[in-house]
Coordinates of C-alpha atoms and ligand atoms in Angstrom, one line a residue:
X1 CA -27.2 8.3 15.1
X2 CA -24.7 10.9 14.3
X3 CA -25.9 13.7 11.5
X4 CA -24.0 16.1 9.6
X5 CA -26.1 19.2 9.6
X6 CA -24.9 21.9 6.6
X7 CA -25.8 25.1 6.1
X8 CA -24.6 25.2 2.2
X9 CA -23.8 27.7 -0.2
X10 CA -20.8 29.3 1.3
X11 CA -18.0 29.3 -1.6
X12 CA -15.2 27.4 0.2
X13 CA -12.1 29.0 0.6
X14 CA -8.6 28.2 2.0
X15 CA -5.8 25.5 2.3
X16 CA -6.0 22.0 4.3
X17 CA -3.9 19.3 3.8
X18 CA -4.4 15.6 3.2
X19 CA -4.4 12.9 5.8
X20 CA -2.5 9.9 4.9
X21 CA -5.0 6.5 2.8
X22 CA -6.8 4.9 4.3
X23 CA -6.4 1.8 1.6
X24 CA -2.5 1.9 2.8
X25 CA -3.3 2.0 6.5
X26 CA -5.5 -0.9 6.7
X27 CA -2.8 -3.1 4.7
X28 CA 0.4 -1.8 6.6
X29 CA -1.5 -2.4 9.6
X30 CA -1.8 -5.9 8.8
X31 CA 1.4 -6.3 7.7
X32 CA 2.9 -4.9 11.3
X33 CA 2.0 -8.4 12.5
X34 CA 4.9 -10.0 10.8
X35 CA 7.6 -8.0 12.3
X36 CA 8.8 -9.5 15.7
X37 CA 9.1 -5.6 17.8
X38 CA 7.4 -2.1 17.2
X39 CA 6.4 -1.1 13.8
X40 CA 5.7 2.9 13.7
X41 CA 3.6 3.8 11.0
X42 CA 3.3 7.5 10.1
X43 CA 0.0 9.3 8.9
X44 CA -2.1 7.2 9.6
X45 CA -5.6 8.8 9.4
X46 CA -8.0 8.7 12.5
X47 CA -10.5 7.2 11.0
X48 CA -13.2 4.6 12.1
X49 CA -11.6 2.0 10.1
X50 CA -8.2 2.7 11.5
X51 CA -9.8 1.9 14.5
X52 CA -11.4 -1.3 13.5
X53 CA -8.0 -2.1 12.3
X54 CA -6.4 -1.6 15.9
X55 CA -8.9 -3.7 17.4
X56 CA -8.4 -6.4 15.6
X57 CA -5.1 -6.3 16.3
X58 CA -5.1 -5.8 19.9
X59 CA -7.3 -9.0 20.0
X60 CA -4.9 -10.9 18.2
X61 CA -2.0 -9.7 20.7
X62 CA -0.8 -7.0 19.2
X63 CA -0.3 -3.9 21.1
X64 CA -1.2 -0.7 19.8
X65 CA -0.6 3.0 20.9
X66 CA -1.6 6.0 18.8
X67 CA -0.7 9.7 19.4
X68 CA -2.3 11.9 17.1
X69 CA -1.9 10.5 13.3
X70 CA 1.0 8.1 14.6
X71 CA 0.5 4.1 15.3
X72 CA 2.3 2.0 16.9
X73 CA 2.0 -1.8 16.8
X74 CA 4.1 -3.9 19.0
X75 CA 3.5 -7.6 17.6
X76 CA 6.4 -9.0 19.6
X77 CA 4.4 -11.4 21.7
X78 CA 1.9 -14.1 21.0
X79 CA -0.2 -13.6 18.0
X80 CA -3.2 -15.9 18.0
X81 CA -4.9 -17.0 14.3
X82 CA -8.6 -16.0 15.3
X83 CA -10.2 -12.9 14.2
X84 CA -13.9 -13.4 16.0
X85 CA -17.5 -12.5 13.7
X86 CA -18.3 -9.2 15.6
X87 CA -14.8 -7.5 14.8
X88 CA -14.8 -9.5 11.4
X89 CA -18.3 -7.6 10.3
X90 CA -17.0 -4.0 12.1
X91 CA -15.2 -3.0 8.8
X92 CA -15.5 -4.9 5.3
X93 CA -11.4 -4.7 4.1
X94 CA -10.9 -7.2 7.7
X95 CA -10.4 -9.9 5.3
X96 CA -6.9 -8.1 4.3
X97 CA -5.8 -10.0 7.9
X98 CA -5.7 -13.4 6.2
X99 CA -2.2 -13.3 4.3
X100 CA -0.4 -11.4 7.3
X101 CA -2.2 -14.4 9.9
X102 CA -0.7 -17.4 7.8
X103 CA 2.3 -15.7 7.3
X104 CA 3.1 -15.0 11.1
X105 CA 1.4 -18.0 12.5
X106 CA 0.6 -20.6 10.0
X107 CA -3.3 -20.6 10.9
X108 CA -6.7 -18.6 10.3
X109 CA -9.7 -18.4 11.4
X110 CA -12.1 -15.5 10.0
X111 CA -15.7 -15.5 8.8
X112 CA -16.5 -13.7 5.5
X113 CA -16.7 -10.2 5.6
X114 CA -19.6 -8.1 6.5
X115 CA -22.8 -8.2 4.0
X116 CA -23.6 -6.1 1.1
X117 CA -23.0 -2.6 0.8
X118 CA -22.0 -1.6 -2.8
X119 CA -21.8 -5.2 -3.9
X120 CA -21.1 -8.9 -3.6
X121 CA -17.3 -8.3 -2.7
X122 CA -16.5 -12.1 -3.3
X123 CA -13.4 -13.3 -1.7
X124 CA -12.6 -16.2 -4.2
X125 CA -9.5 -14.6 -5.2
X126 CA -7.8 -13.9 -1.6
X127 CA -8.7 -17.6 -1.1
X128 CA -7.2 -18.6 -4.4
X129 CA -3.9 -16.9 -3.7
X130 CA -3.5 -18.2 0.0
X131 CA -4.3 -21.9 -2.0
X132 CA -1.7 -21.0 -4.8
X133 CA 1.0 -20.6 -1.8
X134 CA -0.1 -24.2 -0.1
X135 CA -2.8 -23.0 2.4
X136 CA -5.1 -25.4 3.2
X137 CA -8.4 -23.7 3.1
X138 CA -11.8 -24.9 4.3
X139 CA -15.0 -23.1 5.0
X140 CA -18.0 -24.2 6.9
X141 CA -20.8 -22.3 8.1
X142 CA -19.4 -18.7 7.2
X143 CA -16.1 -19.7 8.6
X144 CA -12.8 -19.8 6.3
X145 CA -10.3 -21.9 8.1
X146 CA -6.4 -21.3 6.5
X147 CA -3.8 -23.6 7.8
X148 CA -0.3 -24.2 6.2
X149 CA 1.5 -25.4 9.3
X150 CA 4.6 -25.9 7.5
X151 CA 4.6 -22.6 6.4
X152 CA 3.8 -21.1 2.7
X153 CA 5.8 -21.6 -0.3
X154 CA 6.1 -19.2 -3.5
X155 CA 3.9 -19.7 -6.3
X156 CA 3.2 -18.2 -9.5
X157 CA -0.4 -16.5 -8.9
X158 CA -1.8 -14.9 -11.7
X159 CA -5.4 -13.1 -10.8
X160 CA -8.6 -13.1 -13.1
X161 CA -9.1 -9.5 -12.3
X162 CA -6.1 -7.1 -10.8
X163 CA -8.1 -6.8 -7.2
X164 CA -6.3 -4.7 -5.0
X165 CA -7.0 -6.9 -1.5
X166 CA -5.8 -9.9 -3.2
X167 CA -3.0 -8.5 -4.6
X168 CA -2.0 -7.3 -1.0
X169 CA -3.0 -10.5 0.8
X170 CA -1.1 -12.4 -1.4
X171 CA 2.1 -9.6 -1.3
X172 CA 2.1 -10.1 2.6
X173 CA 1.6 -13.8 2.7
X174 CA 4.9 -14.1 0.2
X175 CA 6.8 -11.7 2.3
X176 CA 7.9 -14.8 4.1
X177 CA 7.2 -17.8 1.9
X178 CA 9.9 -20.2 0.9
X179 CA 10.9 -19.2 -2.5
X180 CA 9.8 -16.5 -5.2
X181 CA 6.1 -15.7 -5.6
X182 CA 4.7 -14.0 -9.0
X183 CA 1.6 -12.2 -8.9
X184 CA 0.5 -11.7 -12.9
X185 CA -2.6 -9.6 -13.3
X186 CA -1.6 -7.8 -10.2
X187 CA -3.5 -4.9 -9.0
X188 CA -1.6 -1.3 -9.9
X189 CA -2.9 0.8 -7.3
X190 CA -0.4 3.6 -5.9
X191 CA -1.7 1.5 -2.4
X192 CA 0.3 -1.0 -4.0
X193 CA 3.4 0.6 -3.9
X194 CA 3.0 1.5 -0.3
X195 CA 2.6 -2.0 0.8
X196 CA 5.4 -3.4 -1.2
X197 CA 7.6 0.4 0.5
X198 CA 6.8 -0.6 3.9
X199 CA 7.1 -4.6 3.4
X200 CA 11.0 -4.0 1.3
X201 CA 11.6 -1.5 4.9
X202 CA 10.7 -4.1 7.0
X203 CA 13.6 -6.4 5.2
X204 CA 11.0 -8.0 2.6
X205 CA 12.2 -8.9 -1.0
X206 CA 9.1 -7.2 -3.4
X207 CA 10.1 -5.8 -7.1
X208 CA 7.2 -4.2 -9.2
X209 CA 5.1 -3.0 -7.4
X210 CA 2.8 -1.0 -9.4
X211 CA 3.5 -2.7 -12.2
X212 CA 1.2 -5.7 -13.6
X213 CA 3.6 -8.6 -12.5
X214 CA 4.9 -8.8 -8.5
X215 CA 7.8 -10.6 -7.5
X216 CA 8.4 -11.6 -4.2
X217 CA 11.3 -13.4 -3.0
X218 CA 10.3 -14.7 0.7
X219 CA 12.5 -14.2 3.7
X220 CA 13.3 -16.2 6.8
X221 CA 12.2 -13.3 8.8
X222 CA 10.7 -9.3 9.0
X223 CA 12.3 -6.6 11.2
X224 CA 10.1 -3.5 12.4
X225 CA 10.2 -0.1 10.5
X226 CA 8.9 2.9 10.6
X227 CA 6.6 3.8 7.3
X228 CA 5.3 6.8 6.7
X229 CA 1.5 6.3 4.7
X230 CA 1.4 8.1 1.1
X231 CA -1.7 10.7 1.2
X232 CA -5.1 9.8 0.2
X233 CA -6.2 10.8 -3.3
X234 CA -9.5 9.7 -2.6
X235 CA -10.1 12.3 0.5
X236 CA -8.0 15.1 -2.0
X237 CA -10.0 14.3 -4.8
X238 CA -13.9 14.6 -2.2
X239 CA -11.4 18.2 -1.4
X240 CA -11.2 19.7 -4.6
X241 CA -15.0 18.5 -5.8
X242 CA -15.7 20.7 -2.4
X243 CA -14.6 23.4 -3.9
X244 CA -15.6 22.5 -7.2
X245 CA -19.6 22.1 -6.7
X246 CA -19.5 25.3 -4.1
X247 CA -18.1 27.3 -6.7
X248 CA -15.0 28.1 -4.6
X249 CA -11.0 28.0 -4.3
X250 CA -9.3 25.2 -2.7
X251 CA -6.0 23.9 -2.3
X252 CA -4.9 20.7 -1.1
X253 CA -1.6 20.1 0.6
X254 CA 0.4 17.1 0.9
X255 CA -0.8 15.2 -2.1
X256 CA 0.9 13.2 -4.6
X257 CA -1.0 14.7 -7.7
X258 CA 0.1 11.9 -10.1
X259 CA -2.0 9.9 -7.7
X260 CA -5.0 11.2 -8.6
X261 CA -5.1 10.4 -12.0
X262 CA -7.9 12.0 -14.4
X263 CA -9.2 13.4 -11.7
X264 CA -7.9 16.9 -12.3
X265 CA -8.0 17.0 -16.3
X266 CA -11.8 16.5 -15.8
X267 CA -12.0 18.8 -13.8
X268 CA -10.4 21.5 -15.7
X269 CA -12.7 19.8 -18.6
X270 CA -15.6 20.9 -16.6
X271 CA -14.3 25.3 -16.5
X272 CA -12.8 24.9 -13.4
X273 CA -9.2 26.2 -13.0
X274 CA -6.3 23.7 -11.8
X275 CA -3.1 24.4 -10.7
X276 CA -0.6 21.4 -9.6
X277 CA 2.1 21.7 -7.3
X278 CA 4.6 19.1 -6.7
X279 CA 2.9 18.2 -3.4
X280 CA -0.4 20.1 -3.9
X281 CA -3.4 21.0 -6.4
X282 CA -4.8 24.3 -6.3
X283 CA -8.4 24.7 -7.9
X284 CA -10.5 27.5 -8.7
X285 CA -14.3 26.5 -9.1
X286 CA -15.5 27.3 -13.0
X287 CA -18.6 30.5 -13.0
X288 CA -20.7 27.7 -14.5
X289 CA -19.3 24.3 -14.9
X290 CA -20.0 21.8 -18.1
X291 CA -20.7 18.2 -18.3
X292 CA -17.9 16.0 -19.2
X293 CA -18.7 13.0 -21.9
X294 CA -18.2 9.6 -20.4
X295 CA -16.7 8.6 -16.7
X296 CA -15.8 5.3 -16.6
X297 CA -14.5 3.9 -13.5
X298 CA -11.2 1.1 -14.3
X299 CA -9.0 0.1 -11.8
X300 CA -5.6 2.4 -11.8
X301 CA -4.9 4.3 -13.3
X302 CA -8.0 4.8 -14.3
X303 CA -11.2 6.7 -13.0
X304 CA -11.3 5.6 -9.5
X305 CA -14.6 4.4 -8.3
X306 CA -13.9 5.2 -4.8
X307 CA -14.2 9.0 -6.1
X308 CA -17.6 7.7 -8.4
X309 CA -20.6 9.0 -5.8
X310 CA -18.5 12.6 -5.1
X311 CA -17.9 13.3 -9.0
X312 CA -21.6 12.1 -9.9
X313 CA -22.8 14.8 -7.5
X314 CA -20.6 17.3 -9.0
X315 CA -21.8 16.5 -12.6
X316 CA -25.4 17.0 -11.0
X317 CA -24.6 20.4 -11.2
X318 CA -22.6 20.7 -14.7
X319 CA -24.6 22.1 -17.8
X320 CA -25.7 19.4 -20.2
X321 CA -25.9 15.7 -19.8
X322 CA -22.9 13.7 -18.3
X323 CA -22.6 9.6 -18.4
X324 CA -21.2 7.2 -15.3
X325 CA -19.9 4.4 -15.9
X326 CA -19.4 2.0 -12.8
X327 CA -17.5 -1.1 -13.5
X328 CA -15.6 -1.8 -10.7
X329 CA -18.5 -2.6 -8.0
X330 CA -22.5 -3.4 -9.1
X331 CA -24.2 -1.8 -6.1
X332 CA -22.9 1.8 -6.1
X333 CA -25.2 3.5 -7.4
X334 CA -27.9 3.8 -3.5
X335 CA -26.9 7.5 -3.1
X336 CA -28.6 8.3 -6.1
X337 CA -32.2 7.7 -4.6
X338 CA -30.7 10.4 -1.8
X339 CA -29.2 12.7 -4.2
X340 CA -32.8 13.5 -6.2
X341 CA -33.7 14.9 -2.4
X342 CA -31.6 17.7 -3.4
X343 CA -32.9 18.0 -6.9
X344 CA -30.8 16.3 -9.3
X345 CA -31.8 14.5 -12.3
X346 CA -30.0 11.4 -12.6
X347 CA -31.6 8.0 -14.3
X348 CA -29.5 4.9 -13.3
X349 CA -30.3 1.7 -15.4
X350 CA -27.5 -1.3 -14.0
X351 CA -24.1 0.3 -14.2
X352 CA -24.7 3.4 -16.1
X353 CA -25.9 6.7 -14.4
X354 CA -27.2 9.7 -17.1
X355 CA -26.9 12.8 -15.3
X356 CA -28.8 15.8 -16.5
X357 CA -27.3 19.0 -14.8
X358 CA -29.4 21.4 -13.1
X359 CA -28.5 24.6 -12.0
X360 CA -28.8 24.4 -8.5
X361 CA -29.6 22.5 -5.7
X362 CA -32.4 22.8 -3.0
X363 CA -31.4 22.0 0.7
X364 CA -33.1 18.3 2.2
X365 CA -32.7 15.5 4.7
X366 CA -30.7 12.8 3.2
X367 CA -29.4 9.3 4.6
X368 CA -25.9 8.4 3.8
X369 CA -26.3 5.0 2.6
X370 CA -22.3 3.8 2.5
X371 CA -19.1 5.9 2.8
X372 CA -18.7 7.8 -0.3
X373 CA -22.2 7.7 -0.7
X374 CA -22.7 9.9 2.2
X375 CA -19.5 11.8 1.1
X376 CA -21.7 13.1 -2.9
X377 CA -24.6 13.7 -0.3
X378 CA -22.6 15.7 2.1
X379 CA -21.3 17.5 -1.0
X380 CA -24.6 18.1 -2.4
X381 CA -26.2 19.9 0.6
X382 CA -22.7 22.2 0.6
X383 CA -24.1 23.5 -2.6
X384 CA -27.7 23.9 -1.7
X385 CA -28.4 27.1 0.1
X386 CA -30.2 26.6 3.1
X387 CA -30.3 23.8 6.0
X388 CA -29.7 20.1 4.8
X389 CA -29.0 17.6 7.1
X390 CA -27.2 13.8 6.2
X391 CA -27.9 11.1 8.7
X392 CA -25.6 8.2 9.2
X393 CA -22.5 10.1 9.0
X394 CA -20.8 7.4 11.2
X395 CA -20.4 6.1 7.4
X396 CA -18.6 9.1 6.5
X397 CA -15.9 8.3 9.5
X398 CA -15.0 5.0 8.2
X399 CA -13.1 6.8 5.7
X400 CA -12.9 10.5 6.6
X401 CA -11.7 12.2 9.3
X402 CA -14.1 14.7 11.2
X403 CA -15.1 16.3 8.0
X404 CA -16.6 19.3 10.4
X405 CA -13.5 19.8 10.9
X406 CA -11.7 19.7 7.6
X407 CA -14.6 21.2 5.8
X408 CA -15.2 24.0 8.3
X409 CA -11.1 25.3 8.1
X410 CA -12.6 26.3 4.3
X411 CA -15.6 28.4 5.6
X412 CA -18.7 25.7 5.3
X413 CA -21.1 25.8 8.2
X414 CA -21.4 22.2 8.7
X415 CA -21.9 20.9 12.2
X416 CA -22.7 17.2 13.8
X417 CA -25.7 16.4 16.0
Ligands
UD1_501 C1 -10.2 -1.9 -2.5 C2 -10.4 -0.6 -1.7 C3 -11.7 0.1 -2.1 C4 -11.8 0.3 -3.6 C5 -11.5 -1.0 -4.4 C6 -11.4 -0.8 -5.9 C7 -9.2 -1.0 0.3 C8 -9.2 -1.2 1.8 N1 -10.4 -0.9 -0.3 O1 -11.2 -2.7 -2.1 O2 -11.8 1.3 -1.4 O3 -13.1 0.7 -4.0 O4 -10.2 -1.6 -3.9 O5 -10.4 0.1 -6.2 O6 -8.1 -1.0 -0.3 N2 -13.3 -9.3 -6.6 C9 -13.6 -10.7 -6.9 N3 -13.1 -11.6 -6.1 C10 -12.3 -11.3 -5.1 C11 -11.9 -10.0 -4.8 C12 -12.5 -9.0 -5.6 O7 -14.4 -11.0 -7.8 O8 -11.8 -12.3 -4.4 C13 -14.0 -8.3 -7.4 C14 -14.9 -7.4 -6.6 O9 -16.2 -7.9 -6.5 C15 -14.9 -6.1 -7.4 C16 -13.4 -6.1 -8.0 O10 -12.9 -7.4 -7.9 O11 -15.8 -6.2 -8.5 C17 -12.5 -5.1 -7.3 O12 -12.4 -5.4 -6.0 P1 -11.0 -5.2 -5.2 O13 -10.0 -4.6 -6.0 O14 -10.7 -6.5 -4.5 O15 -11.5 -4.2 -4.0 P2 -11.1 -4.3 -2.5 O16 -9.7 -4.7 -2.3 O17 -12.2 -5.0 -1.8

């Protein structure tokens, strides 16, 4: 098992820039199956899920090459439909491989998605979508079988709730549908915008993105592109609430600060100082930060509740009483159990979290239960002077690179065993 250990209490200090999403990688990477030839995609972080992403599409014929944060997919051959259980359960956002399979090849075969980790994660609208277009879908046994062999046509498709997958399945399977799609109630996340970039660059036909209601007229066929991924606000945002909780200065480079929403007005709203750049944020930690009123996670451009578990740490520390609200997912609350190890005071009842703010917090051995789970916890024992240690850190690679590294260019003493 791989464990962060972190000697905390060292203000951090410095400059590091801002790998590209992971929530854009994942769907690009899908969508480079549709292309006939060699899609380049650009940033793309080095992360465990990347990986997961590569295998999947080497088994399917694809093949990949990376060099440093570059990919490249070569889907010019073959592409079976199949994605088997083990590489299905290796990363839970595998399902975004449905729209791109029936697109390119008419047929899937996956199973659902690895089990529970900060919820039910249903799939009923990606399925709903895939039907709206003329898939045939039919599931037996944790199997989902797909199957338009005539190909899909364009549909109006108007979700229940704006889910970001579904909107992206349903964005890739259109790309080359006959006729116009519309996706009403369509998810606004700057992810979004990245998929319906790289799709338009490939030849695709997708107006407002980012917007509520998608269009997509299909065409016959996709040419490859190079895309370059936008950065991810989710790793900036875990950046700044570094510096933040550690009381120190950070900046973070290559970031699309519109991206990350409230994110730095509550943090000014805490005492800290915030300084935005067109492609960077600077902060400045506050001498002794204060409790915000209510966070309430929404999907964009709302609070994000990828960034939840980090900011609730934070708060941990912030004088008075703070409130989380998580309505996004129903299970992300487990790294709260793990966070009291280092001595904060926070009472979860369902979705709400009531954070009492202490003024500091004592080093301890703390299991990272999911990804930005173990990303609060690893933030916690940066604050805590003394030796903490965070087991399961290969959680933390699904959607950060090497944080030893990244955190270590700003001073912290944080190594992996
Ligand atoms: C994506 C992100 C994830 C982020 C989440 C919400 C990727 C790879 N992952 O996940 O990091 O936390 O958006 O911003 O981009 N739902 C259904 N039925 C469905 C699909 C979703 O009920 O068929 C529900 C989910 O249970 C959840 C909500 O919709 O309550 C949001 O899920 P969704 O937006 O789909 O998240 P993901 O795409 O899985």
């Amino acid at each position: 098992m791989h464990t962060f250990l972190i000697r905390g209490g060292v203000p951090l200090q410095g400059d590091l820039r801002c790998p590209g999403a992971k929530n854009s990688a994942l769907p690009v990477l899908a969508a480079s199956l549709l292309p006939v030839g060699k899609t380049v995609i650009r940033g793309a972080p080095a992360i465990t899920d990347t990986e997961s992403a590569v295998r999947i599409l080497t088994h399917l014929g694809a093949v990949c090459e990376r060099q440093g944060r570059e990919l490249t997919v070569d889907a010019g051959g073959d592409v079976t439909g199949v994605i088997p259980e083990d590489l299905m359960r290796e990363m839970r956002s595998s399902f975004i491989f449905l729209g791109a399979l029936l697109a390119r090849t008419g047929f899937a075969e996956i199973s659902l998605p690895g089990g529970c980790e900060i919820g039910q994660r249903p799939i009923d609208l990606h399925l709903y979508a895939m039907k709206r277009l003329g898939a045939v879908v039919t599931q037996e046994a944790g199997r989902i079988r797909c199957e338009a062999p005539n190909g899909l046509t364009g549909a109006k498709i108007h979700l229940s709730f704006p889910s970001v997958g579904a909107t992206e399945n349903a964005m890739i399977a259109a790309a080359l549908a006959k006729g116009e799609t519309a996706i009403e109630n369509a998810a606004r996340e700057p992810e979004i915008s990245d998929l319906a970039d790289c799709l338009n660059a490939m030849g695709a036909d997708v107006r407002g993105a980012g917007g509520s209601s998608v269009r997509i007229r299909g065409v016959k066929a996709l040419h490859p592109c190079v895309h370059r991924i936008i950065p991810d606000r989710i790793v900036a945002a875990t950046f700044l609430l570094a510096g933040a909780i550690t009381g120190g200065s950070v900046r973070v480079m290559d970031v699309i600060p519109g991206h990350l929403g409230p994110i730095p007005d509550l943090l000014e709203q805490t005492g800290c100082r915030v300084e935005t750049g067109p492609d960077s944020v600077a902060l400045t930690a506050a001498k002794r930060p204060v409790s915000v009123g209510t966070v309430r996670t929404m999907p964009y451009p709302g609070f994000p509740t990828d960034a939840q578990a980090p900011f609730t740490a934070y708060l941990g520390l912030c004088r008075g009483t703070g409130v989380v609200i998580e309505t996004i997912f129903e299970s992300r609350y487990k790294y709260v159990a793990e966070l009291s190890r280092f001595g904060a005071r926070i009472r979860t009842d369902s979705r709400m979290a009531v954070v009492e703010g202490v003024d500091a917090y004592v080093p301890a051995n703390a299991l990272a239960p999911d990804l930005r789970g173990g990303a609060a916890l690893v933030l916690a024992a940066l604050a805590a002077p003394g030796e903490s240690r965070i087991e399961g850190a290969r959680h933390i690679d699904r959607g950060y690179e090497p944080l030893e590294i990244s955190l270590g260019s700003l001073g912290a003493d944080i190594r992996r065993i």
